[in-house]
CSV table of C-alpha atoms in Angstrom, one decimal:
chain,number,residue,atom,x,y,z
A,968,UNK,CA,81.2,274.2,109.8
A,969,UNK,CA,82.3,274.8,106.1
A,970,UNK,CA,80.7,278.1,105.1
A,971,UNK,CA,79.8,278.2,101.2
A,972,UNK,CA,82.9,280.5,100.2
A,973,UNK,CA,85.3,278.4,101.5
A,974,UNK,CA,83.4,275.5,99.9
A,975,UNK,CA,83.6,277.1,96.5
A,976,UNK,CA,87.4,277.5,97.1
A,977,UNK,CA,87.6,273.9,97.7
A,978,UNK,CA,86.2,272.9,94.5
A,979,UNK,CA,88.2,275.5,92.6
A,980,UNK,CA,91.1,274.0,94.2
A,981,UNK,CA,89.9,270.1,92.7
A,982,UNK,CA,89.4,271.8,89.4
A,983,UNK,CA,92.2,273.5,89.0
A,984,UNK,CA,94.5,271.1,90.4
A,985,UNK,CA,92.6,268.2,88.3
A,986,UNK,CA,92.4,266.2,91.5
A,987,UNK,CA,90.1,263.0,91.6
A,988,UNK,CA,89.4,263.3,95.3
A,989,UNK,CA,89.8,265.0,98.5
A,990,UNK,CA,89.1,264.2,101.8
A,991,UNK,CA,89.5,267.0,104.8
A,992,UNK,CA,89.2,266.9,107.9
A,993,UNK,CA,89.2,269.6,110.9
A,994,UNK,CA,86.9,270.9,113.8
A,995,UNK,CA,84.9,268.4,113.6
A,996,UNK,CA,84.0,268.3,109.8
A,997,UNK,CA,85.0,266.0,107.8
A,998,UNK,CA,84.5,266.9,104.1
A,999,UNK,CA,85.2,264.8,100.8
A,1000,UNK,CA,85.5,265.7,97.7
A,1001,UNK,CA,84.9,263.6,94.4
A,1002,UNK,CA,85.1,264.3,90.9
A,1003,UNK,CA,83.5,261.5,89.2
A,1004,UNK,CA,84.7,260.4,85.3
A,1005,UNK,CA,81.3,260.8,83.8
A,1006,UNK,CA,80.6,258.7,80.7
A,1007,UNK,CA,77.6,259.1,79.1
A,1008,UNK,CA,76.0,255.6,78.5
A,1009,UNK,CA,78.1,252.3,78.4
A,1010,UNK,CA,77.9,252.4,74.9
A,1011,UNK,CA,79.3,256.2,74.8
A,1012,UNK,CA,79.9,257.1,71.2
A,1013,UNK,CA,83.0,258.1,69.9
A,1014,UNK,CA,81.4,261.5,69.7
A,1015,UNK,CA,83.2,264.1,69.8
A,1016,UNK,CA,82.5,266.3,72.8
A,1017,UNK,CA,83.1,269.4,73.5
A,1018,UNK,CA,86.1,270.1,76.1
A,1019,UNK,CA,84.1,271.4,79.1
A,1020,UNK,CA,83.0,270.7,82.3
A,1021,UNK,CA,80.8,267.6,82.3
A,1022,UNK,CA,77.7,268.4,84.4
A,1023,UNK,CA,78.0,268.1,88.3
A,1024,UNK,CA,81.3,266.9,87.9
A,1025,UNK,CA,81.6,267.8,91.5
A,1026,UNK,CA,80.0,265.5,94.2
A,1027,UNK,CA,80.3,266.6,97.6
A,1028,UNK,CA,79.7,264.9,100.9
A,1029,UNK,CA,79.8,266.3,103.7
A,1030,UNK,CA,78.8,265.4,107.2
A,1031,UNK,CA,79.9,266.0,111.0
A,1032,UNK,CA,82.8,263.1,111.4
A,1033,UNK,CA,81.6,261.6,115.1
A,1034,UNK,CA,84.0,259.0,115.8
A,1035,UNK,CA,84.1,256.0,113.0
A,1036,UNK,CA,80.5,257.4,111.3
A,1037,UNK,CA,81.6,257.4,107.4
A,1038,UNK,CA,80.7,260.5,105.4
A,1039,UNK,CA,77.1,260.6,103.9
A,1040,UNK,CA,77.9,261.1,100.4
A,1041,UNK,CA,75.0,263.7,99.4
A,1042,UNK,CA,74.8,265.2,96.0
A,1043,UNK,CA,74.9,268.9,95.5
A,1044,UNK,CA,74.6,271.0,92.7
A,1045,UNK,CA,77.7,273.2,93.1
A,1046,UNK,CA,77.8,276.3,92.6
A,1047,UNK,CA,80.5,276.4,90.1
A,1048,UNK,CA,78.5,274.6,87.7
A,1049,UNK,CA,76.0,276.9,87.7
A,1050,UNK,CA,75.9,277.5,84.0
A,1051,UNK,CA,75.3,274.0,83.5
A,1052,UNK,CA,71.4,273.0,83.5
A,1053,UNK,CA,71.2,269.4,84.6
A,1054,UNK,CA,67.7,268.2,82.9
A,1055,UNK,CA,66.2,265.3,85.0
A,1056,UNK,CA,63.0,262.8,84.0
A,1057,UNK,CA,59.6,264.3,85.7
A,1058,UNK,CA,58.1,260.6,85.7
A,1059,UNK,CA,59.4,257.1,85.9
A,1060,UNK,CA,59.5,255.6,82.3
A,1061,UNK,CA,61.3,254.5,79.8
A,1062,UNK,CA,63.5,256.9,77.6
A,1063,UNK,CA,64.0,257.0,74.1
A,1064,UNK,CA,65.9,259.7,72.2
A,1065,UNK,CA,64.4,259.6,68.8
A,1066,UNK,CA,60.5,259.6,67.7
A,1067,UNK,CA,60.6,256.3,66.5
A,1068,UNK,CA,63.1,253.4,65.7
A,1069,UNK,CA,65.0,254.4,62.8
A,1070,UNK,CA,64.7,258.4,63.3
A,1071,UNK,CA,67.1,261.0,64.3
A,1072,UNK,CA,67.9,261.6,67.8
A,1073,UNK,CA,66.1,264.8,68.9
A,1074,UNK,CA,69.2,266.1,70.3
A,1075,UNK,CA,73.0,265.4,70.1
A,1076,UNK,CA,76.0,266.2,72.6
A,1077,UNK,CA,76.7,269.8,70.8
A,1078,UNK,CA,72.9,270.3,69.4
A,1079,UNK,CA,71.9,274.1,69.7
A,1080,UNK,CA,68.5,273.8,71.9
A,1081,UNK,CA,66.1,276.5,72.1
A,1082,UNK,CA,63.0,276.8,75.0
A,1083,UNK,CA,60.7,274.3,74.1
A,1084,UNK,CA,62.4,272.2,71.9
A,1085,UNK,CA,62.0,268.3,72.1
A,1086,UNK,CA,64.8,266.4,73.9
A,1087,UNK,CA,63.5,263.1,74.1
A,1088,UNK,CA,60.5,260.9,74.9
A,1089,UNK,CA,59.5,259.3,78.3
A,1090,UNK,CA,57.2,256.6,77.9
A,1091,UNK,CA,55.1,255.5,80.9
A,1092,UNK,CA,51.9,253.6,81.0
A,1093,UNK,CA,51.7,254.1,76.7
A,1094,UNK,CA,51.9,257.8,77.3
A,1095,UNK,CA,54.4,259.6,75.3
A,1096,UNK,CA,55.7,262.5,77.3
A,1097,UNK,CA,58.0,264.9,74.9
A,1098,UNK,CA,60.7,266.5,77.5
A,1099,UNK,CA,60.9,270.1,76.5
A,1100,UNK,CA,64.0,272.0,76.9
A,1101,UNK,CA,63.5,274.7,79.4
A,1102,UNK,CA,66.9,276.3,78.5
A,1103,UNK,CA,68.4,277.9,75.4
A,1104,UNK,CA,71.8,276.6,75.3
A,1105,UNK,CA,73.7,273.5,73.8
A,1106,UNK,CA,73.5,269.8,75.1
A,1107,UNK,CA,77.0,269.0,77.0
A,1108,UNK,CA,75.9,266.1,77.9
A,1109,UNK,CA,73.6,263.0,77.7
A,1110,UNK,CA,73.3,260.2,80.7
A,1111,UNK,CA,71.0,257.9,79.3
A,1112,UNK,CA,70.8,255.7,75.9
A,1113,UNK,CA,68.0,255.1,74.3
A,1114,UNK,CA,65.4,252.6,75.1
A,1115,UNK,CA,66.8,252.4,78.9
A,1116,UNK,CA,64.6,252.8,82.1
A,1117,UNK,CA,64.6,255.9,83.5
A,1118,UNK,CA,63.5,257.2,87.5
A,1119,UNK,CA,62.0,260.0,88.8
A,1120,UNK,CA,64.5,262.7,88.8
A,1121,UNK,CA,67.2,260.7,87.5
A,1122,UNK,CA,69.5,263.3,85.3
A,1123,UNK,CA,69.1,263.0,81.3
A,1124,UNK,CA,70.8,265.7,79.7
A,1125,UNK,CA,73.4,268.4,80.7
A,1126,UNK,CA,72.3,271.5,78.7
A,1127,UNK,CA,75.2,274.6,79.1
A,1128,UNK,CA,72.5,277.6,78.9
A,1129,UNK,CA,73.0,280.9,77.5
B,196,UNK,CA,34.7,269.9,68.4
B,197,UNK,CA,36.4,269.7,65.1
B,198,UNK,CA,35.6,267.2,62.4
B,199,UNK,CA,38.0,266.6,59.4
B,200,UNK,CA,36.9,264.7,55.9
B,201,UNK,CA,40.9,263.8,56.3
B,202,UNK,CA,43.3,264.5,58.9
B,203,UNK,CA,47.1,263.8,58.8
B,204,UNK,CA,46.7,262.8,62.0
B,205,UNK,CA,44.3,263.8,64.7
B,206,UNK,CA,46.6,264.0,67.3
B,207,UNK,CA,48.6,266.2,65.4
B,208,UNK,CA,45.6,268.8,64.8
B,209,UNK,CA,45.4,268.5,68.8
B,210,UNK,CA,48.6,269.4,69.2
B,211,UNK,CA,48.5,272.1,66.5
B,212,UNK,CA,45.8,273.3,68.8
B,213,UNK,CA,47.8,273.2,72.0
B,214,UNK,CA,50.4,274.9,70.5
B,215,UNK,CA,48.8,277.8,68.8
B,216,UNK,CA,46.6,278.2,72.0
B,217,UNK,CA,49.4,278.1,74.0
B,218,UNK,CA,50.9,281.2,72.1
B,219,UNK,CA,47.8,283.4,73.2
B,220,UNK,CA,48.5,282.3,76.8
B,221,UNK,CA,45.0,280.1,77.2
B,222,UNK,CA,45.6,276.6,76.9
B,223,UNK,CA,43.2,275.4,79.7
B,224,UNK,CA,40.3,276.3,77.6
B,225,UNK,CA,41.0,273.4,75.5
B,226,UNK,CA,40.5,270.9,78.3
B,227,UNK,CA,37.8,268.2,76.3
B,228,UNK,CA,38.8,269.4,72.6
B,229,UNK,CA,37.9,266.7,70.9
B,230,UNK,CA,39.7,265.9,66.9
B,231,UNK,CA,37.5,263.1,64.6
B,232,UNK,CA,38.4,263.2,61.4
B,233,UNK,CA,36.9,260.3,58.8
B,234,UNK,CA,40.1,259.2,57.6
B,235,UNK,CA,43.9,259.9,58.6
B,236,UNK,CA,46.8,259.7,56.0
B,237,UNK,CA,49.1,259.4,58.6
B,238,UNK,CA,47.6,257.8,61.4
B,239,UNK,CA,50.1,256.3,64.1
B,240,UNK,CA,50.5,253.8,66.7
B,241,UNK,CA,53.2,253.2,69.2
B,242,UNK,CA,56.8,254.0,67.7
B,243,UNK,CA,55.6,255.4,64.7
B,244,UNK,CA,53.3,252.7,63.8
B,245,UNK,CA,51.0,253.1,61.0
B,246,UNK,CA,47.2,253.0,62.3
B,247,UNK,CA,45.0,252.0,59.2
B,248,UNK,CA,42.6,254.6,58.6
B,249,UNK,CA,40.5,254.5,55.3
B,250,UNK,CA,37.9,256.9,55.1
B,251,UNK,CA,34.6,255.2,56.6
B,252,UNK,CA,35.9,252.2,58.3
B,253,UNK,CA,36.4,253.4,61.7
B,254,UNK,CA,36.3,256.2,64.4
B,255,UNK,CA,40.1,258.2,64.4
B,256,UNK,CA,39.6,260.8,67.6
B,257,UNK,CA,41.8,262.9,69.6
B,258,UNK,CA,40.5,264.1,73.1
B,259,UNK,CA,42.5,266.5,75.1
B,260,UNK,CA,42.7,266.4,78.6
B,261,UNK,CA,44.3,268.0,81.7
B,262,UNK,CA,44.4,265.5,84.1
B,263,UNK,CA,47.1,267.4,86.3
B,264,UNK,CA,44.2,269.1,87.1
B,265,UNK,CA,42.9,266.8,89.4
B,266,UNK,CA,42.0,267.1,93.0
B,267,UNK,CA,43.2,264.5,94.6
B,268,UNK,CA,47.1,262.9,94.1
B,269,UNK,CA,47.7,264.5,90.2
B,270,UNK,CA,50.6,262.8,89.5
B,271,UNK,CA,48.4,259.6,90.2
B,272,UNK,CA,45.6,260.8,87.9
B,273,UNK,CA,48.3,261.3,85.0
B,274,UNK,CA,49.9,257.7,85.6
B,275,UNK,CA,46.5,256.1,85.0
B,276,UNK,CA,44.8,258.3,82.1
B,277,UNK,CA,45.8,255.7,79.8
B,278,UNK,CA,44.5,253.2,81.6
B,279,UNK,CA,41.0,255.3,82.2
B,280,UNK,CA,40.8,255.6,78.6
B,281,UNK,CA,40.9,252.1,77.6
B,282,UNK,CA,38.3,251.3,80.3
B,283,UNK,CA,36.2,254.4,78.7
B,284,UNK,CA,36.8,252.4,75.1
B,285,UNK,CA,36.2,249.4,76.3
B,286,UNK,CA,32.6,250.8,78.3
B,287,UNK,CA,31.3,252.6,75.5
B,288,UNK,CA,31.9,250.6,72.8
B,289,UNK,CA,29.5,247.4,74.7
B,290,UNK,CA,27.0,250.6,75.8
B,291,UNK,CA,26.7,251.3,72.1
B,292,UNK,CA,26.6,248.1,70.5
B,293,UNK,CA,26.7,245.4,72.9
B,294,UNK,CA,30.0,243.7,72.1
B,295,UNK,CA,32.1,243.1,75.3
B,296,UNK,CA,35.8,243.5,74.7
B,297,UNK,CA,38.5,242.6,76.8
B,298,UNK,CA,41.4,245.1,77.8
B,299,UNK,CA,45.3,244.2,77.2
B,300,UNK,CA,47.7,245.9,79.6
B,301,UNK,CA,47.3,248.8,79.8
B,302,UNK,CA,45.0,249.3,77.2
B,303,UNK,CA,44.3,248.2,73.8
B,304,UNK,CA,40.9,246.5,73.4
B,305,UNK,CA,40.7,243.5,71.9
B,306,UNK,CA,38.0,241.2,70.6
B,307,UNK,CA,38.5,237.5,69.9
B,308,UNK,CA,42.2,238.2,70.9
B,309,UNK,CA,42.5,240.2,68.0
B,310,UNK,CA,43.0,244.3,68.3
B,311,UNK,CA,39.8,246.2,67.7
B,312,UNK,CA,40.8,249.5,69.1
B,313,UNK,CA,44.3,250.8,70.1
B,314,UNK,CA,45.1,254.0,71.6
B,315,UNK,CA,48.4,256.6,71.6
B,316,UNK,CA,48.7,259.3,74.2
B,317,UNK,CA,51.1,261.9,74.0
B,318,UNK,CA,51.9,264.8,76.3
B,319,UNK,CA,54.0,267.5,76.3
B,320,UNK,CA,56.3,268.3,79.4
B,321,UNK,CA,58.7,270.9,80.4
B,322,UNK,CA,60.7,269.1,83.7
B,323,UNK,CA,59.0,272.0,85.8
B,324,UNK,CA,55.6,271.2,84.9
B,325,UNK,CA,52.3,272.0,87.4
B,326,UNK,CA,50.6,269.9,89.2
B,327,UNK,CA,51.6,266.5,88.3
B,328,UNK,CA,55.3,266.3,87.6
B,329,UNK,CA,55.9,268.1,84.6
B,330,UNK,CA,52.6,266.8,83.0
B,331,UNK,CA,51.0,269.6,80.6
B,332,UNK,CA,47.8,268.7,78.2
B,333,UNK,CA,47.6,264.6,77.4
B,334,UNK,CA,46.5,264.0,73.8
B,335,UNK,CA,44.6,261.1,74.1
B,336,UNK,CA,44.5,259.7,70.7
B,337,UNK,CA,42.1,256.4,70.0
B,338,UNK,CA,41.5,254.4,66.4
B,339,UNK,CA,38.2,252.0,66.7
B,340,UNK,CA,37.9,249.3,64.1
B,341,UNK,CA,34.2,249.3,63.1
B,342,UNK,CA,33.9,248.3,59.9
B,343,UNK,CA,36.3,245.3,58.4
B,344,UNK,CA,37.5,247.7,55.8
B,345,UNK,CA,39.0,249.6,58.6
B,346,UNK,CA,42.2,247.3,58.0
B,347,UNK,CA,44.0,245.4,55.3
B,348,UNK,CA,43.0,241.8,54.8
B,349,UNK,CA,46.7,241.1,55.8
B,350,UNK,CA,46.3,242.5,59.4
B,351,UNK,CA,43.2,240.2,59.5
B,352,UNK,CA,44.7,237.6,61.8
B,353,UNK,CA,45.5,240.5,63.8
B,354,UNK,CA,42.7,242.7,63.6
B,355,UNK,CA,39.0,242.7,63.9
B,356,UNK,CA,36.3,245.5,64.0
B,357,UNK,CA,32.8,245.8,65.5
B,358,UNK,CA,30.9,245.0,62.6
B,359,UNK,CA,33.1,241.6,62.0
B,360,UNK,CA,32.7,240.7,65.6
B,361,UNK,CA,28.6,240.9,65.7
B,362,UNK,CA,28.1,239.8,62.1
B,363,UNK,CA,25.5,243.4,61.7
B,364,UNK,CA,25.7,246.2,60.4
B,365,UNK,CA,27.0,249.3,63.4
B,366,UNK,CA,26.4,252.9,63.0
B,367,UNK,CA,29.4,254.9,64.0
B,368,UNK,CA,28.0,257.8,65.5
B,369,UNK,CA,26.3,256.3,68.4
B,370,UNK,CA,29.8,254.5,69.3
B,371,UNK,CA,31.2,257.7,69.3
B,372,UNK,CA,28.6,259.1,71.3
B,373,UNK,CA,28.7,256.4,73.9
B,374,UNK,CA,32.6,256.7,73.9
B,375,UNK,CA,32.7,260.1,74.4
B,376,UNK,CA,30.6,259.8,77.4
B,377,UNK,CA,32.2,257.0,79.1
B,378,UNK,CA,35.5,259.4,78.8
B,379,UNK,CA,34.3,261.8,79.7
B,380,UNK,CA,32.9,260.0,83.1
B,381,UNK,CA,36.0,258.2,83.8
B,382,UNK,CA,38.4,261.2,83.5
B,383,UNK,CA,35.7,263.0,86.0
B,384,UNK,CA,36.7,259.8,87.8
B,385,UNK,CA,40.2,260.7,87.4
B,386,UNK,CA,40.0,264.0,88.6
B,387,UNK,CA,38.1,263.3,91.7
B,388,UNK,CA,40.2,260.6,92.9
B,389,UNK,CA,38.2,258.0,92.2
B,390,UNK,CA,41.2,255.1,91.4
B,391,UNK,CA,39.6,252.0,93.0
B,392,UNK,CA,36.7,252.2,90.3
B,393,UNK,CA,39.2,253.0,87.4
B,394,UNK,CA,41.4,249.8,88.7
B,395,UNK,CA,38.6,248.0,89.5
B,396,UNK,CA,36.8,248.2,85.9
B,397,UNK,CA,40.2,247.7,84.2
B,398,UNK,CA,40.5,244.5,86.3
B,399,UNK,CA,37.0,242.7,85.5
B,400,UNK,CA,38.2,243.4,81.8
B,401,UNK,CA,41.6,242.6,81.6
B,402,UNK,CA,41.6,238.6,82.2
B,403,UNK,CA,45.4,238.1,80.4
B,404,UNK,CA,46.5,240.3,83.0
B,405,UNK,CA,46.7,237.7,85.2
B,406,UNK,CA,48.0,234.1,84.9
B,407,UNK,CA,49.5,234.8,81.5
B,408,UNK,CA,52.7,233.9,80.3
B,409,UNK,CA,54.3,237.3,78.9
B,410,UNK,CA,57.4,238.1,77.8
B,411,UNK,CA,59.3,242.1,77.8
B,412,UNK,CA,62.1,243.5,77.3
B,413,UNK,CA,63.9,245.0,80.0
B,414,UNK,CA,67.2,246.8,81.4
B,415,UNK,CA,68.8,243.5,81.4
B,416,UNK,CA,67.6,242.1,78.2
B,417,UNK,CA,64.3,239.9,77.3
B,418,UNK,CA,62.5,238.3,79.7
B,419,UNK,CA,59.6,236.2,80.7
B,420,UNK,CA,56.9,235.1,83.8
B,421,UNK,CA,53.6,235.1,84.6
B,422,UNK,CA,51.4,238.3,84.6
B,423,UNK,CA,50.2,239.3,88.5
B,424,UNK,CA,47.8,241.8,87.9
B,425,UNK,CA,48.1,245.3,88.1
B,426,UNK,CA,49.5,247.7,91.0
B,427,UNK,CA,47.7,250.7,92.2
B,428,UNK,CA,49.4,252.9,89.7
B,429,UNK,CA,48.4,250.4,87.0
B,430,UNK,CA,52.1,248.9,86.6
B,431,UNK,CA,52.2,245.2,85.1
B,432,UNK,CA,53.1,242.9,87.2
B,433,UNK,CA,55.2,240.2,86.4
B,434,UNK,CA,56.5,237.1,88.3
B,435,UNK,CA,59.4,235.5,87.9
B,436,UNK,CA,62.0,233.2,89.4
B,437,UNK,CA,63.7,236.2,90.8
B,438,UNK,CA,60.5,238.1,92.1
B,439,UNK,CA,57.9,240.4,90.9
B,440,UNK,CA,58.8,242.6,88.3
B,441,UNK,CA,57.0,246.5,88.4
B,442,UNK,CA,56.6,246.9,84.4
B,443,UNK,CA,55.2,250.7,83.6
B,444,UNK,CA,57.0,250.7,79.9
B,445,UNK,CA,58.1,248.9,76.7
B,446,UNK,CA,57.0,246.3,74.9
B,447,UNK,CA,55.0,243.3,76.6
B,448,UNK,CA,54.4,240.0,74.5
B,449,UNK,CA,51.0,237.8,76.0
B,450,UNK,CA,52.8,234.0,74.6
């Protein structure tokens, strides 16, 4: 087996070497290594954002390579990314990122965040739920656009704490 | 209790309350706070919708519940508070005065086919959350039309109140009282586990949720079919040529 310092190697290796994918394979482990191009949204904004890691750019699968069984693709937080707070939706709903139509968006890509500020609205059932930040930090990232369906634990924002 | 001549909005107050209470570290005490003010100035529907609120007209009441607190299956009993509620409306309003009114999904009350009570429930969450998935205190916020000066004439083809409905005269305080107490019930409903009577009640009130014609709008755009009821977690369901649709959020069109 991989142990987890020769797995954070690995990704250092992807990151610093920019590479899209990598696939090993030896003693019986088969490991592959994607970095997926994350857009946030369709629609993404010609925002500006700030150069930096987008959250969990790393997906890792990894699974014993019996004979012609394909690698599972799991997700895992990496460790790498650890400064990198990956908010996800506590309920099924849909997700809207301003109070009302017409109003500012609670938060941008770049917004300072505090503990407890608002980051959006999940709507299930006609209940608003206001999704708090748990973090101080800034928003690297949003996944969802407004008014879209959201699932239980599906990722909304990146937030890089401090 | 706290009564207001005028309130912005009552389930601002309530959340003024949560706040503040929060700060000293006891915010379970407030479990069953209940806001009434006799007139809002900035009363609010879905989506920053203005609820009419003149002073006298009508009953404008914020109720705070816990419902993550429940015994059995929390993250259950927070999916159908809202739901609870409009049956608790919808209970204590006919205790009180003896008008029946029907539910629309999931829970305005309507009279006549015009609204007569409408309700807004906001939360607060931090993605850790206890008990139910990141579910703190529910604001349960609830505007009853009682008398027709409750709304502008233009919103009368849209509206309706108690008093217009029975053609008498209503006191408000006994449907307050009545309303209160059917909440109160039902969300001791919710926190036992009691869903079947919650569903059930919502069901024998709620006759457009099935067989209707309805159109939402979804991930893939606007859409229409035929309303199937409700699930156990009190999604709409919705047939269409291309199955049944699960409907928890948005907005929903009876044509």
């Amino acid at each position: 087996m991989v142990d987890i310092g020769q797995l954070k190697q690995i990704l250092e290796l992807v990151r610093e070497h920019e590479l899209s994918e990598l696939e090993l394979e030896s003693e019986g482990v088969r490991l592959k290594v994607r970095k997926e191009t994350l857009v946030a949204g369709g629609a993404a904004a010609p925002r500006a954002e700030p150069a930096a890691p987008p959250a969990g750019a790393v997906a890792t699968g990894m699974a014993p390579a019996p004979p012609g069984a394909a690698p599972r693709a799991a997700e895992a937080q990496a460790a790498p990314e650890i400064e990198l707070a990956v908010v996800k939706s506590p309920i099924v709903g849909t997700f809207y990122r301003a109070a009302e139509p017409g109003a500012r968006n609670f938060v941008e890509i770049g917004s300072t965040v505090k503990k407890g500020d608002v980051l959006c609205i999940i709507e299930a059932m006609k209940l608003m739920n206001e999704i708090e930040s748990e973090y101080d930090g800034e928003i690297a990232n949003a996944y969802v656009e407004n008014g879209q369906p959201v699932q239980y634990a599906e990722r909304l924002f990146a937030i890089r704490t401090r | 209790m706290l009564f207001f001549p005028t309130a912005g909005s009552t389930n601002d107050v309530a959340a003024a309350c949560v706040e503040r209470w929060t700060e000293a570290g006891d915010a379970d005490a407030l479990e069953g706070l209940v806001v009434l003010a006799d007139a809002q100035t900035a009363g609010r529907g879905r989506h920053g919708r203005v609820w009419q609120s003149p002073p006298g007209s009508g009953l404008y009441v914020s109720v705070l519940l816990t419902p993550w607190r429940a015994r059995v299956d929390p993250a259950r009993a927070a999916t159908l508070v809202t739901l609870a509620a409009g049956v608790a409306l919808a209970e204590g309003v006919e205790a009180a005065t003896g008008l029946r009114a029907d539910l629309k999904w999931p829970n305005d009350l309507l009279a006549g086919g015009r609204k007569l009570s409408g309700i807004l429930a906001e939360a607060s969450s931090s993605t850790g959350g206890r008990g139910a998935p990141g579910l703190d205190t529910v604001i349960v916020g609830f505007g009853i039309n009682v008398h027709p000066a409750a709304f502008p004439a233009e919103l009368a083809d849209r509206a309706t109140s108690i008093e217009t409905e029975l053609g008498r005269a209503v006191d408000r305080a006994p449907v307050l009282a009545a309303v209160l107490s059917s909440l109160a019930g039902r969300y001791e409903d919710l926190l036992a586990g009691r869903f079947d009577a919650i569903l059930d009640a919502w069901r024998r009130r709620a006759p457009s949720a099935v067989g209707r014609r309805v159109r939402w709008t979804g991930p893939e755009g606007t859409r229409e079919g035929v309303a199937a009821g409700i699930d156990d977690r009190g999604a709409l369901l919705v047939r269409t040529a291309g199955g049944t649709e699960r409907i928890v959020a948005g907005e929903v069109a009876w044509l």
